[in-house]
Amino acid sequence: MSQETITSSERQIRQSEKPPKGSRVMSGMRTTARLHIGNYFGALKNWLELQHEYECYFGAMDWHAMTTAYKTPHEIQHFVRDIYAEFIAWGLDPAKTTIFVQSRVPEHLELNMFFSMITSMGWLERVPTWKDAEEEAKANDTHNLGRFSYPVLQAADIAVYSATHVPIGQDQISHLELSREIVRRFNFLYGAKLPEPKPIFTSTPTLLGSDGRKMSKSYGNTFNLTQEEDELTKTIRAMPTDPARVRRNDPGEPTKCPVYSYHKLFSKPEDLPWVETGCRTAGIGCGDCKKRLTENINNLMAEPRAKKKELLQSPDTLDSIIDDGCRRARKVAKKTLEQVRECTGFQVSGGDAF
Ligand code: TRP
Ligand code: SF4
């Protein structure tokens, strides 16, 4: 996002402080695909820390997945379970943190409806991510109303839990600013007291795909967060290396190699000089280098992989964890909607009043 597109109130929220005790944190992930390491380093890893300090609400966002993947709803629901299991496998504690599925808390949609009435088209048109994506959206059949109003639903996701804070990267600031604007207007019009959500800025490193290009589902180069050992071996074996290393004796330059960029993420610090020197002096071969990387990642994945498998293999247990998370989320969401109904005089049912 260019500097010019930042409004003054955006600038105000750029300085985030550490949230005070009692803050409520909300975030979510779209369920369009398996989680990849970008989801981990950009979000999940931060959530794992936040859950120990704050009351947290983390969601598998299937309605948001529908904004682009509306042709394959069953697949979206497959990923809901997969991602939910993965959240737990990597350490989100369902006893401590409320992990929900967006579509199972219909209050999101009810609040979204209110919010969509008070959001001016101009606000949405100005969201830079939409402007950037519009041509592409036209080309690939996702120039739909739901996608356009994606940030309104996102505002409802946050406000429905009366969340005070949202962990985001700097690139999502315009979405959060819009959420704040919507909440502010809602409070102003109806005398409600929904909190204006503030950011918790987290680092969102840009990770390379396994082929060294930008990681993207459309390139087929995403590096999944949890992989079976043979899948992992295959992915890493297929990774390109520094093209200067044609023969085993040719020295290479690690900074030109995606394998090295993964070593930096996953390997022990003492392995890095081994790669750097070994590569530059041709002391190690790319095979050795990849083998070490595979071992290191495999060690890190071993426990989550086993835990995820265990969850997916006992669907009843997983179901009851999901049910419990959604129930707890809904309880909080209903409370917010009570306030919303009171302020507006609307007796919207949320589906279960009769
Ligand atoms: N947009 C987020 C993503 O791309 C998912 C999301 C939906 C979200 N609603 C949210 C994140 C509310 C933070 C707050 O994965
Ligand atoms: Fe890449 Fe490692 Fe080969 Fe160097 S030795 S080119 S870092 S794979």
mmCIF file of C-alpha atoms and ligand atoms in Angstrom:
data_model
loop_
_atom_site.group_PDB
_atom_site.id
_atom_site.type_symbol
_atom_site.label_atom_id
_atom_site.label_comp_id
_atom_site.label_asym_id
_atom_site.label_seq_id
_atom_site.Cartn_x
_atom_site.Cartn_y
_atom_site.Cartn_z
ATOM 1 C CA MET A 1 0.000 0.000 0.000
ATOM 2 C CA SER A 2 1.403 3.366 -0.872
ATOM 3 C CA GLN A 3 1.970 6.031 1.728
ATOM 4 C CA GLU A 4 -0.551 8.374 0.069
ATOM 5 C CA THR A 5 -3.470 6.070 0.682
ATOM 6 C CA ILE A 6 -3.067 6.206 4.461
ATOM 7 C CA THR A 7 -5.649 8.432 6.086
ATOM 8 C CA SER A 8 -4.900 10.398 9.216
ATOM 9 C CA SER A 9 -6.911 8.109 11.439
ATOM 10 C CA GLU A 10 -5.028 5.178 9.941
ATOM 11 C CA ARG A 11 -1.867 6.898 10.968
ATOM 12 C CA GLN A 12 -3.258 7.189 14.465
ATOM 13 C CA ILE A 13 -3.707 3.462 14.843
ATOM 14 C CA ARG A 14 -0.336 2.656 13.361
ATOM 15 C CA GLN A 15 1.166 3.040 16.778
ATOM 16 C CA SER A 16 -0.122 0.022 18.616
ATOM 17 C CA GLU A 17 0.602 -0.441 22.278
ATOM 18 C CA LYS A 18 0.596 -3.661 24.132
ATOM 19 C CA PRO A 19 -3.057 -4.405 24.824
ATOM 20 C CA PRO A 20 -4.040 -3.966 28.466
ATOM 21 C CA LYS A 21 -5.173 -6.870 30.603
ATOM 22 C CA GLY A 22 -8.757 -7.862 29.909
ATOM 23 C CA SER A 23 -8.463 -7.126 26.190
ATOM 24 C CA ARG A 24 -10.310 -9.392 23.821
ATOM 25 C CA VAL A 25 -8.507 -10.610 20.753
ATOM 26 C CA MET A 26 -10.146 -11.891 17.574
ATOM 27 C CA SER A 27 -8.740 -13.261 14.343
ATOM 28 C CA GLY A 28 -9.476 -15.866 11.735
ATOM 29 C CA MET A 29 -8.305 -17.711 8.680
ATOM 30 C CA ARG A 30 -10.099 -18.429 5.447
ATOM 31 C CA THR A 31 -10.694 -22.112 4.842
ATOM 32 C CA THR A 32 -9.858 -22.364 1.167
ATOM 33 C CA ALA A 33 -6.849 -24.663 1.417
ATOM 34 C CA ARG A 34 -4.595 -26.495 3.834
ATOM 35 C CA LEU A 35 -2.529 -24.234 6.027
ATOM 36 C CA HIS A 36 0.889 -23.382 4.671
ATOM 37 C CA ILE A 37 3.929 -22.029 6.437
ATOM 38 C CA GLY A 38 2.904 -18.490 5.536
ATOM 39 C CA ASN A 39 -0.241 -18.923 7.649
ATOM 40 C CA TYR A 40 1.933 -20.169 10.468
ATOM 41 C CA PHE A 41 4.619 -17.507 10.516
ATOM 42 C CA GLY A 42 2.185 -14.736 9.599
ATOM 43 C CA ALA A 43 -0.603 -15.592 12.027
ATOM 44 C CA LEU A 44 -0.868 -18.866 13.909
ATOM 45 C CA LYS A 45 2.482 -18.487 15.615
ATOM 46 C CA ASN A 46 1.330 -15.132 17.012
ATOM 47 C CA TRP A 47 -1.980 -16.596 18.112
ATOM 48 C CA LEU A 48 -0.168 -19.256 20.105
ATOM 49 C CA GLU A 49 1.467 -16.545 22.150
ATOM 50 C CA LEU A 50 -1.579 -14.293 22.440
ATOM 51 C CA GLN A 51 -3.747 -17.076 23.831
ATOM 52 C CA HIS A 52 -1.690 -17.106 27.028
ATOM 53 C CA GLU A 53 -2.222 -13.423 27.677
ATOM 54 C CA TYR A 54 -5.699 -12.552 26.453
ATOM 55 C CA GLU A 55 -9.194 -13.829 25.999
ATOM 56 C CA CYS A 56 -8.989 -14.978 22.404
ATOM 57 C CA TYR A 57 -11.465 -15.858 19.676
ATOM 58 C CA PHE A 58 -9.979 -17.534 16.642
ATOM 59 C CA GLY A 59 -12.062 -18.693 13.737
ATOM 60 C CA ALA A 60 -12.156 -20.949 10.711
ATOM 61 C CA MET A 61 -13.720 -18.438 8.344
ATOM 62 C CA ASP A 62 -15.782 -20.407 5.876
ATOM 63 C CA TRP A 63 -18.025 -17.545 4.735
ATOM 64 C CA HIS A 64 -14.926 -15.594 3.844
ATOM 65 C CA ALA A 65 -13.686 -18.620 1.946
ATOM 66 C CA MET A 66 -16.973 -18.574 0.020
ATOM 67 C CA THR A 67 -16.274 -15.089 -1.311
ATOM 68 C CA THR A 68 -13.841 -16.606 -3.794
ATOM 69 C CA ALA A 69 -14.313 -20.394 -3.605
ATOM 70 C CA TYR A 70 -18.119 -20.337 -3.817
ATOM 71 C CA LYS A 71 -18.103 -23.042 -6.476
ATOM 72 C CA THR A 72 -16.746 -25.627 -4.050
ATOM 73 C CA PRO A 73 -18.569 -25.316 -0.717
ATOM 74 C CA HIS A 74 -17.955 -28.953 0.228
ATOM 75 C CA GLU A 75 -14.262 -28.475 -0.186
ATOM 76 C CA ILE A 76 -14.448 -25.417 2.056
ATOM 77 C CA GLN A 77 -16.086 -27.523 4.755
ATOM 78 C CA HIS A 78 -13.422 -30.180 4.338
ATOM 79 C CA PHE A 79 -10.817 -27.537 5.047
ATOM 80 C CA VAL A 80 -12.774 -26.267 8.050
ATOM 81 C CA ARG A 81 -12.110 -29.573 9.806
ATOM 82 C CA ASP A 82 -8.590 -29.865 8.506
ATOM 83 C CA ILE A 83 -7.658 -26.376 9.656
ATOM 84 C CA TYR A 84 -9.449 -26.689 12.976
ATOM 85 C CA ALA A 85 -7.490 -29.876 13.699
ATOM 86 C CA GLU A 86 -4.326 -28.153 12.613
ATOM 87 C CA PHE A 87 -4.933 -25.187 14.950
ATOM 88 C CA ILE A 88 -5.076 -27.592 17.877
ATOM 89 C CA ALA A 89 -2.225 -29.756 16.640
ATOM 90 C CA TRP A 90 0.112 -26.762 16.573
ATOM 91 C CA GLY A 91 -0.843 -25.692 20.056
ATOM 92 C CA LEU A 92 -4.023 -23.632 20.213
ATOM 93 C CA ASP A 93 -5.637 -24.840 23.396
ATOM 94 C CA PRO A 94 -9.380 -25.333 22.904
ATOM 95 C CA ALA A 95 -9.915 -25.259 26.651
ATOM 96 C CA LYS A 96 -8.423 -21.824 26.951
ATOM 97 C CA THR A 97 -9.145 -20.238 23.586
ATOM 98 C CA THR A 98 -12.489 -20.065 21.850
ATOM 99 C CA ILE A 99 -12.014 -21.609 18.430
ATOM 100 C CA PHE A 100 -15.104 -21.259 16.274
ATOM 101 C CA VAL A 101 -16.404 -21.915 12.787
ATOM 102 C CA GLN A 102 -17.778 -18.720 11.302
ATOM 103 C CA SER A 103 -20.872 -20.236 9.660
ATOM 104 C CA ARG A 104 -21.888 -21.910 12.886
ATOM 105 C CA VAL A 105 -22.257 -18.594 14.654
ATOM 106 C CA PRO A 106 -25.041 -17.005 12.603
ATOM 107 C CA GLU A 107 -24.790 -13.784 14.607
ATOM 108 C CA HIS A 108 -21.867 -12.851 12.347
ATOM 109 C CA LEU A 109 -24.329 -12.604 9.474
ATOM 110 C CA GLU A 110 -26.924 -10.696 11.401
ATOM 111 C CA LEU A 111 -24.424 -8.074 12.420
ATOM 112 C CA ASN A 112 -23.019 -8.077 8.899
ATOM 113 C CA MET A 113 -26.499 -7.130 7.671
ATOM 114 C CA PHE A 114 -26.669 -4.148 9.993
ATOM 115 C CA PHE A 115 -23.146 -3.144 9.063
ATOM 116 C CA SER A 116 -23.791 -3.406 5.344
ATOM 117 C CA MET A 117 -26.578 -0.831 5.672
ATOM 118 C CA ILE A 118 -24.335 1.777 7.214
ATOM 119 C CA THR A 119 -21.245 1.221 5.084
ATOM 120 C CA SER A 120 -20.988 3.641 2.239
ATOM 121 C CA MET A 121 -20.030 2.239 -1.172
ATOM 122 C CA GLY A 122 -17.301 4.848 -1.306
ATOM 123 C CA TRP A 123 -15.625 3.399 1.782
ATOM 124 C CA LEU A 124 -15.499 -0.024 0.166
ATOM 125 C CA GLU A 125 -14.320 1.275 -3.192
ATOM 126 C CA ARG A 126 -11.436 2.978 -1.468
ATOM 127 C CA VAL A 127 -10.112 -0.199 0.201
ATOM 128 C CA PRO A 128 -6.801 -0.635 -1.629
ATOM 129 C CA THR A 129 -6.920 -4.435 -1.649
ATOM 130 C CA TRP A 130 -10.154 -4.283 -3.599
ATOM 131 C CA LYS A 131 -8.816 -1.808 -6.121
ATOM 132 C CA ASP A 132 -5.769 -4.016 -6.641
ATOM 133 C CA ALA A 133 -7.827 -7.157 -7.029
ATOM 134 C CA GLU A 134 -10.690 -5.863 -9.117
ATOM 135 C CA GLU A 135 -9.339 -6.647 -12.573
ATOM 136 C CA GLU A 136 -8.217 -10.074 -11.513
ATOM 137 C CA ALA A 137 -11.594 -10.645 -9.880
ATOM 138 C CA LYS A 138 -13.372 -9.838 -13.155
ATOM 139 C CA ALA A 139 -11.134 -12.241 -14.991
ATOM 140 C CA ASN A 140 -11.630 -15.192 -12.677
ATOM 141 C CA ASP A 141 -15.328 -15.022 -11.884
ATOM 142 C CA THR A 142 -14.991 -13.539 -8.418
ATOM 143 C CA HIS A 143 -16.252 -10.041 -9.146
ATOM 144 C CA ASN A 144 -19.187 -10.741 -6.852
ATOM 145 C CA LEU A 145 -20.999 -8.690 -4.257
ATOM 146 C CA GLY A 146 -19.849 -10.905 -1.389
ATOM 147 C CA ARG A 147 -16.238 -10.425 -2.272
ATOM 148 C CA PHE A 148 -16.651 -6.692 -2.597
ATOM 149 C CA SER A 149 -18.195 -6.498 0.858
ATOM 150 C CA TYR A 150 -15.621 -8.848 2.404
ATOM 151 C CA PRO A 151 -14.325 -6.149 4.774
ATOM 152 C CA VAL A 152 -17.848 -5.495 6.100
ATOM 153 C CA LEU A 153 -18.204 -9.117 7.141
ATOM 154 C CA GLN A 154 -14.764 -8.896 8.640
ATOM 155 C CA ALA A 155 -15.879 -5.916 10.717
ATOM 156 C CA ALA A 156 -18.848 -7.962 11.906
ATOM 157 C CA ASP A 157 -16.535 -10.895 12.804
ATOM 158 C CA ILE A 158 -14.620 -8.644 15.120
ATOM 159 C CA ALA A 159 -17.504 -6.693 16.601
ATOM 160 C CA VAL A 160 -19.698 -9.726 17.196
ATOM 161 C CA TYR A 161 -17.284 -10.757 19.957
ATOM 162 C CA SER A 162 -16.887 -7.151 21.101
ATOM 163 C CA ALA A 163 -13.202 -7.706 20.423
ATOM 164 C CA THR A 164 -10.889 -4.868 21.328
ATOM 165 C CA HIS A 165 -7.821 -6.039 19.417
ATOM 166 C CA VAL A 166 -6.943 -7.767 16.190
ATOM 167 C CA PRO A 167 -3.464 -9.074 15.367
ATOM 168 C CA ILE A 168 -2.629 -7.889 11.861
ATOM 169 C CA GLY A 169 0.270 -7.218 9.571
ATOM 170 C CA GLN A 170 0.788 -3.664 8.328
ATOM 171 C CA ASP A 171 -0.712 -4.704 4.994
ATOM 172 C CA GLN A 172 -4.161 -5.258 6.527
ATOM 173 C CA ILE A 173 -4.407 -1.874 8.161
ATOM 174 C CA SER A 174 -6.940 -0.529 5.679
ATOM 175 C CA HIS A 175 -9.335 -3.361 6.494
ATOM 176 C CA LEU A 176 -9.051 -2.693 10.179
ATOM 177 C CA GLU A 177 -9.468 1.013 9.669
ATOM 178 C CA LEU A 178 -12.694 0.318 7.800
ATOM 179 C CA SER A 179 -13.868 -1.897 10.670
ATOM 180 C CA ARG A 180 -13.248 0.956 13.052
ATOM 181 C CA GLU A 181 -15.132 3.368 10.844
ATOM 182 C CA ILE A 182 -18.130 1.046 10.620
ATOM 183 C CA VAL A 183 -18.211 0.433 14.365
ATOM 184 C CA ARG A 184 -17.886 4.146 15.038
ATOM 185 C CA ARG A 185 -20.793 4.915 12.763
ATOM 186 C CA PHE A 186 -22.874 2.146 14.277
ATOM 187 C CA ASN A 187 -22.273 3.480 17.771
ATOM 188 C CA PHE A 188 -23.023 7.022 16.630
ATOM 189 C CA LEU A 189 -26.281 6.165 14.858
ATOM 190 C CA TYR A 190 -27.760 3.820 17.444
ATOM 191 C CA GLY A 191 -26.047 4.709 20.676
ATOM 192 C CA ALA A 192 -24.395 1.317 20.896
ATOM 193 C CA LYS A 193 -21.129 0.711 22.725
ATOM 194 C CA LEU A 194 -19.197 -1.657 20.539
ATOM 195 C CA PRO A 195 -15.425 -1.307 20.955
ATOM 196 C CA GLU A 196 -13.451 0.139 18.045
ATOM 197 C CA PRO A 197 -10.922 -2.602 17.404
ATOM 198 C CA LYS A 198 -7.257 -1.728 17.630
ATOM 199 C CA PRO A 199 -4.403 -3.496 15.901
ATOM 200 C CA ILE A 200 -1.727 -5.614 17.472
ATOM 201 C CA PHE A 201 0.983 -5.369 14.865
ATOM 202 C CA THR A 202 2.638 -8.667 14.188
ATOM 203 C CA SER A 203 5.370 -9.461 11.748
ATOM 204 C CA THR A 204 4.163 -11.071 8.576
ATOM 205 C CA PRO A 205 7.267 -12.246 6.778
ATOM 206 C CA THR A 206 6.951 -12.848 3.063
ATOM 207 C CA LEU A 207 7.901 -16.447 2.531
ATOM 208 C CA LEU A 208 9.029 -17.941 -0.712
ATOM 209 C CA GLY A 209 7.233 -20.856 -2.266
ATOM 210 C CA SER A 210 9.048 -24.151 -2.645
ATOM 211 C CA ASP A 211 10.119 -23.128 -6.148
ATOM 212 C CA GLY A 212 11.619 -19.853 -4.974
ATOM 213 C CA ARG A 213 8.829 -17.736 -6.437
ATOM 214 C CA LYS A 214 6.197 -15.909 -4.421
ATOM 215 C CA MET A 215 4.175 -18.515 -2.528
ATOM 216 C CA SER A 216 0.756 -18.862 -4.086
ATOM 217 C CA LYS A 217 -1.839 -21.569 -4.452
ATOM 218 C CA SER A 218 -2.105 -20.762 -8.136
ATOM 219 C CA TYR A 219 1.585 -21.566 -8.666
ATOM 220 C CA GLY A 220 1.179 -24.857 -6.826
ATOM 221 C CA ASN A 221 4.256 -24.001 -4.757
ATOM 222 C CA THR A 222 2.776 -23.653 -1.270
ATOM 223 C CA PHE A 223 4.697 -25.323 1.484
ATOM 224 C CA ASN A 224 2.141 -27.002 3.715
ATOM 225 C CA LEU A 225 2.460 -26.595 7.425
ATOM 226 C CA THR A 226 1.912 -30.230 8.207
ATOM 227 C CA GLN A 227 3.241 -32.763 5.751
ATOM 228 C CA GLU A 228 3.732 -36.498 5.851
ATOM 229 C CA GLU A 229 7.357 -37.470 5.880
ATOM 230 C CA ASP A 230 7.395 -38.765 2.308
ATOM 231 C CA GLU A 231 5.531 -35.687 1.041
ATOM 232 C CA LEU A 232 8.063 -33.484 2.812
ATOM 233 C CA THR A 233 11.027 -35.374 1.380
ATOM 234 C CA LYS A 234 9.545 -35.065 -2.085
ATOM 235 C CA THR A 235 8.787 -31.348 -1.767
ATOM 236 C CA ILE A 236 12.277 -30.526 -0.606
ATOM 237 C CA ARG A 237 13.957 -32.793 -3.125
ATOM 238 C CA ALA A 238 12.129 -30.944 -5.908
ATOM 239 C CA MET A 239 13.205 -27.509 -4.704
ATOM 240 C CA PRO A 240 15.450 -25.550 -7.060
ATOM 241 C CA THR A 241 18.850 -24.491 -5.723
ATOM 242 C CA ASP A 242 21.335 -21.790 -6.677
ATOM 243 C CA PRO A 243 21.512 -22.257 -10.454
ATOM 244 C CA ALA A 244 25.275 -21.570 -10.313
ATOM 245 C CA ARG A 245 25.789 -24.957 -8.643
ATOM 246 C CA VAL A 246 25.589 -27.114 -11.697
ATOM 247 C CA ARG A 247 28.130 -29.713 -10.611
ATOM 248 C CA ARG A 248 28.879 -30.937 -7.122
ATOM 249 C CA ASN A 249 32.201 -29.058 -7.119
ATOM 250 C CA ASP A 250 30.753 -25.693 -8.131
ATOM 251 C CA PRO A 251 30.509 -23.332 -5.185
ATOM 252 C CA GLY A 252 27.125 -21.720 -4.565
ATOM 253 C CA GLU A 253 25.595 -18.707 -2.886
ATOM 254 C CA PRO A 254 23.040 -19.566 -0.204
ATOM 255 C CA THR A 255 21.273 -16.201 -0.391
ATOM 256 C CA LYS A 256 20.283 -17.105 -3.944
ATOM 257 C CA CYS A 257 18.777 -20.394 -2.863
ATOM 258 C CA PRO A 258 15.258 -21.072 -1.539
ATOM 259 C CA VAL A 259 16.557 -24.084 0.393
ATOM 260 C CA TYR A 260 18.684 -21.758 2.473
ATOM 261 C CA SER A 261 15.740 -19.446 3.119
ATOM 262 C CA TYR A 262 13.929 -22.446 4.614
ATOM 263 C CA HIS A 263 16.981 -23.372 6.693
ATOM 264 C CA LYS A 264 16.754 -19.916 8.227
ATOM 265 C CA LEU A 265 13.172 -20.565 9.235
ATOM 266 C CA PHE A 266 13.406 -24.124 10.442
ATOM 267 C CA SER A 267 16.970 -25.138 11.238
ATOM 268 C CA LYS A 268 18.893 -24.730 14.438
ATOM 269 C CA PRO A 269 21.075 -21.596 14.416
ATOM 270 C CA GLU A 270 24.214 -23.733 14.486
ATOM 271 C CA ASP A 271 23.226 -25.350 11.197
ATOM 272 C CA LEU A 272 23.350 -22.052 9.325
ATOM 273 C CA PRO A 273 27.148 -21.605 9.222
ATOM 274 C CA TRP A 274 27.379 -25.239 8.109
ATOM 275 C CA VAL A 275 25.144 -24.423 5.130
ATOM 276 C CA GLU A 276 26.779 -21.074 4.366
ATOM 277 C CA THR A 277 30.367 -22.250 4.422
ATOM 278 C CA GLY A 278 29.607 -25.652 2.973
ATOM 279 C CA CYS A 279 27.740 -24.119 0.064
ATOM 280 C CA ARG A 280 30.261 -21.369 -0.697
ATOM 281 C CA THR A 281 33.213 -23.760 -0.613
ATOM 282 C CA ALA A 282 31.380 -26.644 -2.238
ATOM 283 C CA GLY A 283 32.147 -28.529 0.949
ATOM 284 C CA ILE A 284 28.631 -29.920 1.019
ATOM 285 C CA GLY A 285 26.404 -30.987 -1.831
ATOM 286 C CA CYS A 286 22.851 -29.763 -2.335
ATOM 287 C CA GLY A 287 21.708 -33.279 -1.485
ATOM 288 C CA ASP A 288 23.359 -33.056 1.966
ATOM 289 C CA CYS A 289 21.928 -29.615 2.480
ATOM 290 C CA LYS A 290 18.402 -30.699 1.604
ATOM 291 C CA LYS A 291 18.717 -33.817 3.703
ATOM 292 C CA ARG A 292 19.553 -31.765 6.778
ATOM 293 C CA LEU A 293 16.646 -29.421 6.091
ATOM 294 C CA THR A 294 14.261 -32.338 5.678
ATOM 295 C CA GLU A 295 15.388 -33.825 8.998
ATOM 296 C CA ASN A 296 15.005 -30.536 10.821
ATOM 297 C CA ILE A 297 11.539 -29.800 9.482
ATOM 298 C CA ASN A 298 10.530 -33.371 10.032
ATOM 299 C CA ASN A 299 11.476 -33.110 13.696
ATOM 300 C CA LEU A 300 9.417 -29.953 14.110
ATOM 301 C CA MET A 301 6.414 -31.444 12.365
ATOM 302 C CA ALA A 302 6.499 -34.814 14.103
ATOM 303 C CA GLU A 303 4.378 -33.929 17.092
ATOM 304 C CA PRO A 304 1.776 -31.715 15.387
ATOM 305 C CA ARG A 305 1.505 -34.266 12.598
ATOM 306 C CA ALA A 306 0.728 -37.038 15.065
ATOM 307 C CA LYS A 307 -1.709 -34.867 16.981
ATOM 308 C CA LYS A 308 -3.526 -33.814 13.817
ATOM 309 C CA LYS A 309 -3.789 -37.405 12.660
ATOM 310 C CA GLU A 310 -5.148 -38.453 16.013
ATOM 311 C CA LEU A 311 -7.836 -35.758 15.860
ATOM 312 C CA LEU A 312 -8.875 -36.529 12.303
ATOM 313 C CA GLN A 313 -8.996 -40.229 13.090
ATOM 314 C CA SER A 314 -11.424 -39.751 15.944
ATOM 315 C CA PRO A 315 -14.120 -37.640 14.296
ATOM 316 C CA ASP A 316 -16.428 -37.819 17.309
ATOM 317 C CA THR A 317 -13.853 -36.279 19.592
ATOM 318 C CA LEU A 318 -13.031 -33.598 17.048
ATOM 319 C CA ASP A 319 -16.737 -32.915 16.514
ATOM 320 C CA SER A 320 -17.323 -32.408 20.192
ATOM 321 C CA ILE A 321 -14.368 -30.036 20.473
ATOM 322 C CA ILE A 322 -15.688 -28.046 17.499
ATOM 323 C CA ASP A 323 -19.231 -28.056 18.907
ATOM 324 C CA ASP A 324 -17.989 -26.817 22.227
ATOM 325 C CA GLY A 325 -15.926 -24.029 20.634
ATOM 326 C CA CYS A 326 -18.856 -22.870 18.511
ATOM 327 C CA ARG A 327 -21.227 -23.015 21.450
ATOM 328 C CA ARG A 328 -18.949 -20.852 23.559
ATOM 329 C CA ALA A 329 -18.435 -18.414 20.708
ATOM 330 C CA ARG A 330 -22.137 -18.188 20.121
ATOM 331 C CA LYS A 331 -22.842 -17.385 23.716
ATOM 332 C CA VAL A 332 -20.655 -14.296 23.487
ATOM 333 C CA ALA A 333 -21.979 -13.360 20.051
ATOM 334 C CA LYS A 334 -25.571 -13.582 21.256
ATOM 335 C CA LYS A 335 -24.785 -11.205 24.035
ATOM 336 C CA THR A 336 -23.466 -8.638 21.586
ATOM 337 C CA LEU A 337 -26.534 -9.090 19.428
ATOM 338 C CA GLU A 338 -28.768 -8.451 22.423
ATOM 339 C CA GLN A 339 -27.185 -5.032 22.684
ATOM 340 C CA VAL A 340 -27.513 -4.514 18.949
ATOM 341 C CA ARG A 341 -31.188 -5.429 19.017
ATOM 342 C CA GLU A 342 -31.863 -3.244 21.963
ATOM 343 C CA CYS A 343 -30.231 -0.257 20.275
ATOM 344 C CA THR A 344 -32.052 -0.759 16.999
ATOM 345 C CA GLY A 345 -35.364 -2.091 18.209
ATOM 346 C CA PHE A 346 -34.997 -5.025 15.831
ATOM 347 C CA GLN A 347 -36.058 -8.426 17.061
ATOM 348 C CA VAL A 348 -34.065 -10.364 14.516
ATOM 349 C CA SER A 349 -34.209 -14.002 15.457
ATOM 350 C CA GLY A 350 -30.792 -15.386 14.590
ATOM 351 C CA GLY A 351 -32.626 -18.524 13.597
ATOM 352 C CA ASP A 352 -33.637 -19.975 16.923
ATOM 353 C CA ALA A 353 -36.235 -17.744 18.521
ATOM 354 C CA PHE A 354 -39.189 -19.945 17.654
HETATM 355 N N1 TRP B 1 -9.236 -12.054 6.131
HETATM 356 C C1 TRP B 1 -8.641 -13.072 6.924
HETATM 357 C C2 TRP B 1 -7.813 -14.010 6.023
HETATM 358 O O1 TRP B 1 -7.575 -13.701 4.906
HETATM 359 C C3 TRP B 1 -9.663 -13.872 7.664
HETATM 360 C C4 TRP B 1 -10.586 -13.078 8.511
HETATM 361 C C5 TRP B 1 -11.932 -13.037 8.351
HETATM 362 C C6 TRP B 1 -10.256 -12.234 9.597
HETATM 363 N N2 TRP B 1 -12.471 -12.233 9.282
HETATM 364 C C7 TRP B 1 -11.487 -11.723 10.061
HETATM 365 C C8 TRP B 1 -9.072 -11.867 10.233
HETATM 366 C C9 TRP B 1 -11.543 -10.839 11.137
HETATM 367 C C10 TRP B 1 -9.120 -10.981 11.287
HETATM 368 C C11 TRP B 1 -10.352 -10.465 11.750
HETATM 369 O O2 TRP B 1 -7.414 -15.079 6.421
HETATM 370 FE FE1 SF4 B 2 21.169 -24.199 -1.849
HETATM 371 FE FE2 SF4 B 2 22.184 -25.719 0.053
HETATM 372 FE FE3 SF4 B 2 22.729 -26.207 -2.518
HETATM 373 FE FE4 SF4 B 2 23.744 -24.087 -1.355
HETATM 374 S S1 SF4 B 2 24.150 -26.221 -0.828
HETATM 375 S S2 SF4 B 2 22.770 -24.148 -3.365
HETATM 376 S S3 SF4 B 2 22.117 -23.485 0.042
HETATM 377 S S4 SF4 B 2 20.750 -26.364 -1.530
#
